[in-house]
PDB file of C-alpha atoms in Angstrom:
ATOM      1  CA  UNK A   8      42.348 -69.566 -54.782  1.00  0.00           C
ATOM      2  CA  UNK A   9      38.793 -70.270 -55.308  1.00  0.00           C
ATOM      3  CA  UNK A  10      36.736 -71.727 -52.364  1.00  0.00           C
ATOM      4  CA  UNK A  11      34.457 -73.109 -55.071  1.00  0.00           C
ATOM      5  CA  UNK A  12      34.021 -74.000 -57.992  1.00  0.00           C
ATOM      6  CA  UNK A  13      32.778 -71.140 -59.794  1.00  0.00           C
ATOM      7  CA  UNK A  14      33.827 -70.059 -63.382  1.00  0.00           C
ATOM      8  CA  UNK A  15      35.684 -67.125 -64.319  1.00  0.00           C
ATOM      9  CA  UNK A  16      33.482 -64.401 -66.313  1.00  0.00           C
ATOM     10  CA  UNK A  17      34.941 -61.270 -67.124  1.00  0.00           C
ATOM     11  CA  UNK A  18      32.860 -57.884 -68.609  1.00  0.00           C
ATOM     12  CA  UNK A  19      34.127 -55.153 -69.925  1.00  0.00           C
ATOM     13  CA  UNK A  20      35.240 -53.240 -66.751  1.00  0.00           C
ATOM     14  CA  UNK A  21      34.941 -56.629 -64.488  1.00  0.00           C
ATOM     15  CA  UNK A  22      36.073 -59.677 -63.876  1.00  0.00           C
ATOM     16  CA  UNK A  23      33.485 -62.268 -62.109  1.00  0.00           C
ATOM     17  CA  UNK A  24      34.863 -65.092 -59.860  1.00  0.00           C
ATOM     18  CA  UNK A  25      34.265 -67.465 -56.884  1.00  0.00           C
ATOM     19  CA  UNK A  26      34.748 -66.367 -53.495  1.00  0.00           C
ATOM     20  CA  UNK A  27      38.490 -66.314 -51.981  1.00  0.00           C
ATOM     21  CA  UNK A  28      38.738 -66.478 -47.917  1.00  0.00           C
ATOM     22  CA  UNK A  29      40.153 -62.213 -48.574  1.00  0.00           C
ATOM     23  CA  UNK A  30      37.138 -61.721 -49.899  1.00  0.00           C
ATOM     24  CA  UNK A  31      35.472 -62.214 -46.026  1.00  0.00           C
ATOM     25  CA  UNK A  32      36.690 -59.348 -44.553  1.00  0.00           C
ATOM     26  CA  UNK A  33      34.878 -56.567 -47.129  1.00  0.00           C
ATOM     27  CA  UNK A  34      31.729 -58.946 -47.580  1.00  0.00           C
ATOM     28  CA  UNK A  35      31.283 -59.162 -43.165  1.00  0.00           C
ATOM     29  CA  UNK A  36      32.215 -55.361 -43.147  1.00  0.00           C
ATOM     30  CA  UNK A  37      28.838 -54.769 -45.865  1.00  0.00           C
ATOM     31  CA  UNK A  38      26.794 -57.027 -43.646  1.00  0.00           C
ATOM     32  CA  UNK A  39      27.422 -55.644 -40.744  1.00  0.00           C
ATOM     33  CA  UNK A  40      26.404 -52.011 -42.095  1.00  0.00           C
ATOM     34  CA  UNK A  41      22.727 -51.371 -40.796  1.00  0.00           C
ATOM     35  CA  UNK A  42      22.556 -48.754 -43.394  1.00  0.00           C
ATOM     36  CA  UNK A  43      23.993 -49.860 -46.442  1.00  0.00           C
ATOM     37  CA  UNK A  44      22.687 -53.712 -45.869  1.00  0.00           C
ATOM     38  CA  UNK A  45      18.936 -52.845 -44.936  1.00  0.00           C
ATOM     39  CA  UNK A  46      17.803 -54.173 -48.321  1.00  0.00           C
ATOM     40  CA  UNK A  47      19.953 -56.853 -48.284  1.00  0.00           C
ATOM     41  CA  UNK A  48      20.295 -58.548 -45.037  1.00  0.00           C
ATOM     42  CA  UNK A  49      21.939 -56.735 -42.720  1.00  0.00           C
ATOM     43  CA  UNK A  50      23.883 -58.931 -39.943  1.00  0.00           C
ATOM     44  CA  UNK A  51      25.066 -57.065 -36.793  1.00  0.00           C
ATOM     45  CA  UNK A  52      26.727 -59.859 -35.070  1.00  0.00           C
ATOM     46  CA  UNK A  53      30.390 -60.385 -37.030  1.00  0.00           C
ATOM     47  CA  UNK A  54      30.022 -64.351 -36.331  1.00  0.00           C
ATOM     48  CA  UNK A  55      26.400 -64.415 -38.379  1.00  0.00           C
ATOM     49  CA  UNK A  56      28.070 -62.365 -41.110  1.00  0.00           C
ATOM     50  CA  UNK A  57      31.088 -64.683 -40.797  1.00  0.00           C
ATOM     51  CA  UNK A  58      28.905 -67.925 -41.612  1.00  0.00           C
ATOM     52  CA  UNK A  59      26.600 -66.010 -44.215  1.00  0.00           C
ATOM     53  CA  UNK A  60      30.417 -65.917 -46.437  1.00  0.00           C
ATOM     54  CA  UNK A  61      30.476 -69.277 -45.577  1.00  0.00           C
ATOM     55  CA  UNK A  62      27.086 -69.978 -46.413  1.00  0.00           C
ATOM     56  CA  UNK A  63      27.362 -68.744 -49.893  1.00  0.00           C
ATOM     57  CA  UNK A  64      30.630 -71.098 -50.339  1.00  0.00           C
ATOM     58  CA  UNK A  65      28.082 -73.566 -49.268  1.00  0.00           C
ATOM     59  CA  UNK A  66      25.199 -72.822 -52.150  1.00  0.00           C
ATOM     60  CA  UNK A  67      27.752 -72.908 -54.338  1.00  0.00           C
ATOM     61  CA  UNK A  68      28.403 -76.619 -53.757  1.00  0.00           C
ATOM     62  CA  UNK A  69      24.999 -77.354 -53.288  1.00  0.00           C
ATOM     63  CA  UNK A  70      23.494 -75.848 -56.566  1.00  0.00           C
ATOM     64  CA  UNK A  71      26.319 -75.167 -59.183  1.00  0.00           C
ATOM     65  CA  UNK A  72      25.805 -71.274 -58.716  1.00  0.00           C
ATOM     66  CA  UNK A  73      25.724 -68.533 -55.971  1.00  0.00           C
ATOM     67  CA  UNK A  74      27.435 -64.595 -55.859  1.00  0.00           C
ATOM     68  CA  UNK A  75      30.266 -64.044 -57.364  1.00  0.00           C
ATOM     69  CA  UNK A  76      32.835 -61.601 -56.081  1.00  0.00           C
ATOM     70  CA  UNK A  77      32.852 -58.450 -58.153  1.00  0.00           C
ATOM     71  CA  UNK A  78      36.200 -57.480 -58.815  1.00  0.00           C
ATOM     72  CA  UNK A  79      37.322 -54.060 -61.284  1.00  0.00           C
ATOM     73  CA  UNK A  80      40.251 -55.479 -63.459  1.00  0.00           C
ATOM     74  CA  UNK A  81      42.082 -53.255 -61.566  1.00  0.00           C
ATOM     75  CA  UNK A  82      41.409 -55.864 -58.638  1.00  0.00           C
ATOM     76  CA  UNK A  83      40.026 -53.563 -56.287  1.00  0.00           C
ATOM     77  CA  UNK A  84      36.624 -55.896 -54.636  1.00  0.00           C
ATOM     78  CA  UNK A  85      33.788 -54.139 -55.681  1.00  0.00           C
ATOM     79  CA  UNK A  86      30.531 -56.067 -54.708  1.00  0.00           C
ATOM     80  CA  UNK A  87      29.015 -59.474 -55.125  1.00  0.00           C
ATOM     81  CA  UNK A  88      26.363 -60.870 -57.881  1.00  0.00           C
ATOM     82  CA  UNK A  89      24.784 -63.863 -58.609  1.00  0.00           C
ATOM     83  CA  UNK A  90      22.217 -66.370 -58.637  1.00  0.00           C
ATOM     84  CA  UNK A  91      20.473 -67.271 -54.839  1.00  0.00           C
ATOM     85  CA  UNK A  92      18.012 -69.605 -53.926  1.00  0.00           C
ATOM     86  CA  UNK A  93      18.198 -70.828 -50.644  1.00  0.00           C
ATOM     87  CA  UNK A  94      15.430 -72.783 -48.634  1.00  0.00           C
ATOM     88  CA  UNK A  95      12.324 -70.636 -48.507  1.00  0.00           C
ATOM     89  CA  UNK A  96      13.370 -68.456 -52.126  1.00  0.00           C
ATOM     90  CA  UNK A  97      10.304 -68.837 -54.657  1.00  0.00           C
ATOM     91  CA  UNK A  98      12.949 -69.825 -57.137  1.00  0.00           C
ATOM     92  CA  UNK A  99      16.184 -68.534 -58.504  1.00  0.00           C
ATOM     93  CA  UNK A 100      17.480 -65.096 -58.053  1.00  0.00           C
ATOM     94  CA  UNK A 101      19.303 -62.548 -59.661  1.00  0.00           C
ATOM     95  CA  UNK A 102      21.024 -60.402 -56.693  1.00  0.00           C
ATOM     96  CA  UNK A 103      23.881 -57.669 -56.793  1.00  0.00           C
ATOM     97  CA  UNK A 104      25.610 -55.531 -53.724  1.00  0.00           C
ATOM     98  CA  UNK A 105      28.207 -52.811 -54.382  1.00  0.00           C
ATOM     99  CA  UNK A 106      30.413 -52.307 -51.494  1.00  0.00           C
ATOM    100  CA  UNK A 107      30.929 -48.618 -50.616  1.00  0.00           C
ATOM    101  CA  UNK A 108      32.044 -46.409 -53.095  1.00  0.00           C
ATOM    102  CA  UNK A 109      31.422 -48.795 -56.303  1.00  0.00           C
ATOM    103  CA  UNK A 110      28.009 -47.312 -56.880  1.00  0.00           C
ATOM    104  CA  UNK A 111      27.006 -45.008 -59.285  1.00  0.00           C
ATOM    105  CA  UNK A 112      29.308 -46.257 -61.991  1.00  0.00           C
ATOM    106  CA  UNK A 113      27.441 -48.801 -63.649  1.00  0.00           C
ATOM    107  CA  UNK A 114      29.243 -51.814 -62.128  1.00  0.00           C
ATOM    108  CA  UNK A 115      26.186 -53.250 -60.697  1.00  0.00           C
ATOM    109  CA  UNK A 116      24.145 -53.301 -63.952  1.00  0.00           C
ATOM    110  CA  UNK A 117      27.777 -54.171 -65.849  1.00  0.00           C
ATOM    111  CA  UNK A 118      27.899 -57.569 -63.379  1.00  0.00           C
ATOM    112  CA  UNK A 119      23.897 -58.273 -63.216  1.00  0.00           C
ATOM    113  CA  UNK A 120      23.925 -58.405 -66.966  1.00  0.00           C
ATOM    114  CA  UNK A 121      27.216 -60.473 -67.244  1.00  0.00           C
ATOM    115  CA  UNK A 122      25.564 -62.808 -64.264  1.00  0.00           C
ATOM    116  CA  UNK A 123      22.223 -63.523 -66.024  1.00  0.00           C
ATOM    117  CA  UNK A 124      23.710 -63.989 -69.115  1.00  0.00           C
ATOM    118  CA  UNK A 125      26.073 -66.559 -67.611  1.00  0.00           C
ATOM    119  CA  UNK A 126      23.219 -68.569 -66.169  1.00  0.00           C
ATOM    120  CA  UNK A 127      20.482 -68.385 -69.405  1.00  0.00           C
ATOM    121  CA  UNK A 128      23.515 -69.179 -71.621  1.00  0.00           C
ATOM    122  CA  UNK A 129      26.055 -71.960 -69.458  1.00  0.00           C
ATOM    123  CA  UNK A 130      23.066 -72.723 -66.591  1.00  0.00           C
ATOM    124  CA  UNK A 131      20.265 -73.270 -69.658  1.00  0.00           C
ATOM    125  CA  UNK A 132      18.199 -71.152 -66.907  1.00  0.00           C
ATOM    126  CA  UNK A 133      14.970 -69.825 -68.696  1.00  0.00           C
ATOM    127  CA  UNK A 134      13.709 -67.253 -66.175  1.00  0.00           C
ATOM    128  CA  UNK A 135      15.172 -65.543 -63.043  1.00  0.00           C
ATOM    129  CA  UNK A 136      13.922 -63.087 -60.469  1.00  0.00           C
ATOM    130  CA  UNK A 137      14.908 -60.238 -58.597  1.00  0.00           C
ATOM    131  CA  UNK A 138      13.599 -60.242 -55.185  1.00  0.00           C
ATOM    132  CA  UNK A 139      13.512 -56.496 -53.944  1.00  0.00           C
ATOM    133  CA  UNK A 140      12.601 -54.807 -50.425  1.00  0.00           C
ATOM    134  CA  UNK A 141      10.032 -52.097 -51.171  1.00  0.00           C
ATOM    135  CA  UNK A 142      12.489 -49.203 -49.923  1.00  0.00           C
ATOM    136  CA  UNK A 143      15.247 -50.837 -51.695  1.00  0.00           C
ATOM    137  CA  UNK A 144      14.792 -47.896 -54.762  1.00  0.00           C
ATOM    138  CA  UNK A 145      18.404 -47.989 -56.211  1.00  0.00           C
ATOM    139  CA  UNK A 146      17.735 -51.776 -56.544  1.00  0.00           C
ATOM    140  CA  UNK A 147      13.862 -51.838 -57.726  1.00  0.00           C
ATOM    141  CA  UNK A 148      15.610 -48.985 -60.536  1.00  0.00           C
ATOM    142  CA  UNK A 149      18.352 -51.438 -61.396  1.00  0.00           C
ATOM    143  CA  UNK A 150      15.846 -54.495 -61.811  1.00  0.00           C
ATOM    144  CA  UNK A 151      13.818 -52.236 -64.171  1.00  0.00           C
ATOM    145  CA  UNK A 152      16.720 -51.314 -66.045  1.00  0.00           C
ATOM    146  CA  UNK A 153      17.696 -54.785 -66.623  1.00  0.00           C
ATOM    147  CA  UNK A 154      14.109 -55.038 -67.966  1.00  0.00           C
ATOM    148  CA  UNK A 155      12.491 -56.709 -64.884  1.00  0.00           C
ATOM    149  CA  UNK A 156       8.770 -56.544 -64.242  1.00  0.00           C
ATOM    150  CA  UNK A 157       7.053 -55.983 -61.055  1.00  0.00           C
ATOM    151  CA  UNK A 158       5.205 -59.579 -60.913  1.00  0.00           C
ATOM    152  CA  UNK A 159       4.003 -59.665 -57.266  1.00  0.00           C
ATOM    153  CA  UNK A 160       4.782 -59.388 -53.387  1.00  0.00           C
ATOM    154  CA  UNK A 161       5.401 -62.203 -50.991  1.00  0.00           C
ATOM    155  CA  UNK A 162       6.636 -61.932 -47.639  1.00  0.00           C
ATOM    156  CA  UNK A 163       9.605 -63.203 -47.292  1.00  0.00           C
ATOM    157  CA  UNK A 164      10.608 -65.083 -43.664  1.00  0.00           C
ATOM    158  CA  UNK A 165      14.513 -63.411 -44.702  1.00  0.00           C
ATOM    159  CA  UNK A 166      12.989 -59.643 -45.253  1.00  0.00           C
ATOM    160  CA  UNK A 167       9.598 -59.538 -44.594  1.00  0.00           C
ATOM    161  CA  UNK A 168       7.103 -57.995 -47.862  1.00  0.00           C
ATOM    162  CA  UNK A 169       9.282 -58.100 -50.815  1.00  0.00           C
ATOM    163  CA  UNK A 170       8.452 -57.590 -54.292  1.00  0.00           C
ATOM    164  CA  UNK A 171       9.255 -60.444 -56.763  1.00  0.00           C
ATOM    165  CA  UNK A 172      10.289 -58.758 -60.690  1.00  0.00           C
ATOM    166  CA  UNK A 173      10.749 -61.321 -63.212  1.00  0.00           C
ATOM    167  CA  UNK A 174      13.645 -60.863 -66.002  1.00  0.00           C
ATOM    168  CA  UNK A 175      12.984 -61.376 -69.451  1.00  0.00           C
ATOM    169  CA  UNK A 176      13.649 -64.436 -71.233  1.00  0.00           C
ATOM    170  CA  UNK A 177      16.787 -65.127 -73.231  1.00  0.00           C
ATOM    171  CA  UNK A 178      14.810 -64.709 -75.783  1.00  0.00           C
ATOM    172  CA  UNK A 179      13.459 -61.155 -75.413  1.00  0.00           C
ATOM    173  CA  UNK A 180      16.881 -59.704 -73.782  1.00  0.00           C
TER     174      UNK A 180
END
């Protein structure tokens, strides 16, 4: 059962849906990864990754939309994606993680697409952002792909100098 109350949205190869409390245990295990969360976050202490899963049941309540789990319709958890803007984001996000050995497959551009869709179409958003570490390649490659533009670099008090890339319209997608 949902913790939330996020819609169903299902891709070809994925289905998108709001966080269930089994869903913890593989989003604290990426956190607390040093190496595969650098660009993301990472969280060493289990309670802090604990309460960022609850945190994100939390946005979700707060603003209407926050990550999705990432499940393969075979329902193995693959990742998370979604719209975040916490305190101190510039504005609305478009983020994706794939959990160890879900990358290189297309999933993550598969459930980007499907989430930024979802929120220009059901959310009426108009613009969204991809707020990337500098040494986060994969992820500066996936924004581009999407067709994201470099727009500038802030620092960010979550990850220090980040580069902001802005999505295209709904219009030019």
């Amino acid at each position: 059962m949902s913790l939330t109350n996020a819609p169903i949205i299902e891709s070809e190869k994925l289905i998108l849906r709001g966080p269930q409390t089994q869903d913890s245990e593989p989003v604290i295990s990426f956190l607390q990864d040093e190496t595969r969360a650098k660009g993301f976050g990472h969280i060493p202490e289990r309670g802090e990754a604990w309460r960022w899963f609850a945190l994100n049941v939390g946005h979700w309540h707060i603003h209407q939309y926050g990550y999705f789990t990432v499940e393969k319709k075979s329902g193995e958890i693959a990742g998370i994606s979604g719209i975040w803007n916490p305190e101190t984001w510039p504005e609305p996000e478009l983020g994706w993680v794939l959990f160890e050995g879900f990358e290189g497959k297309g999933l993550a551009f598969e459930a980007s697409s499907r989430v930024r869709q979802w929120a220009y179409e059901e959310l009426k958003f108009t613009t969204l952002t991809s707020n990337i570490t500098p040494y986060n390649i994969r992820s500066i490659r996936l924004a581009e792909r999407l067709g994201a533009k470099f727009e500038n670099s802030y620092d960010n008090s979550n990850m220090g100098k980040t580069f902001l890339c802005r999505h295209p319209n709904p219009d030019h997608i």
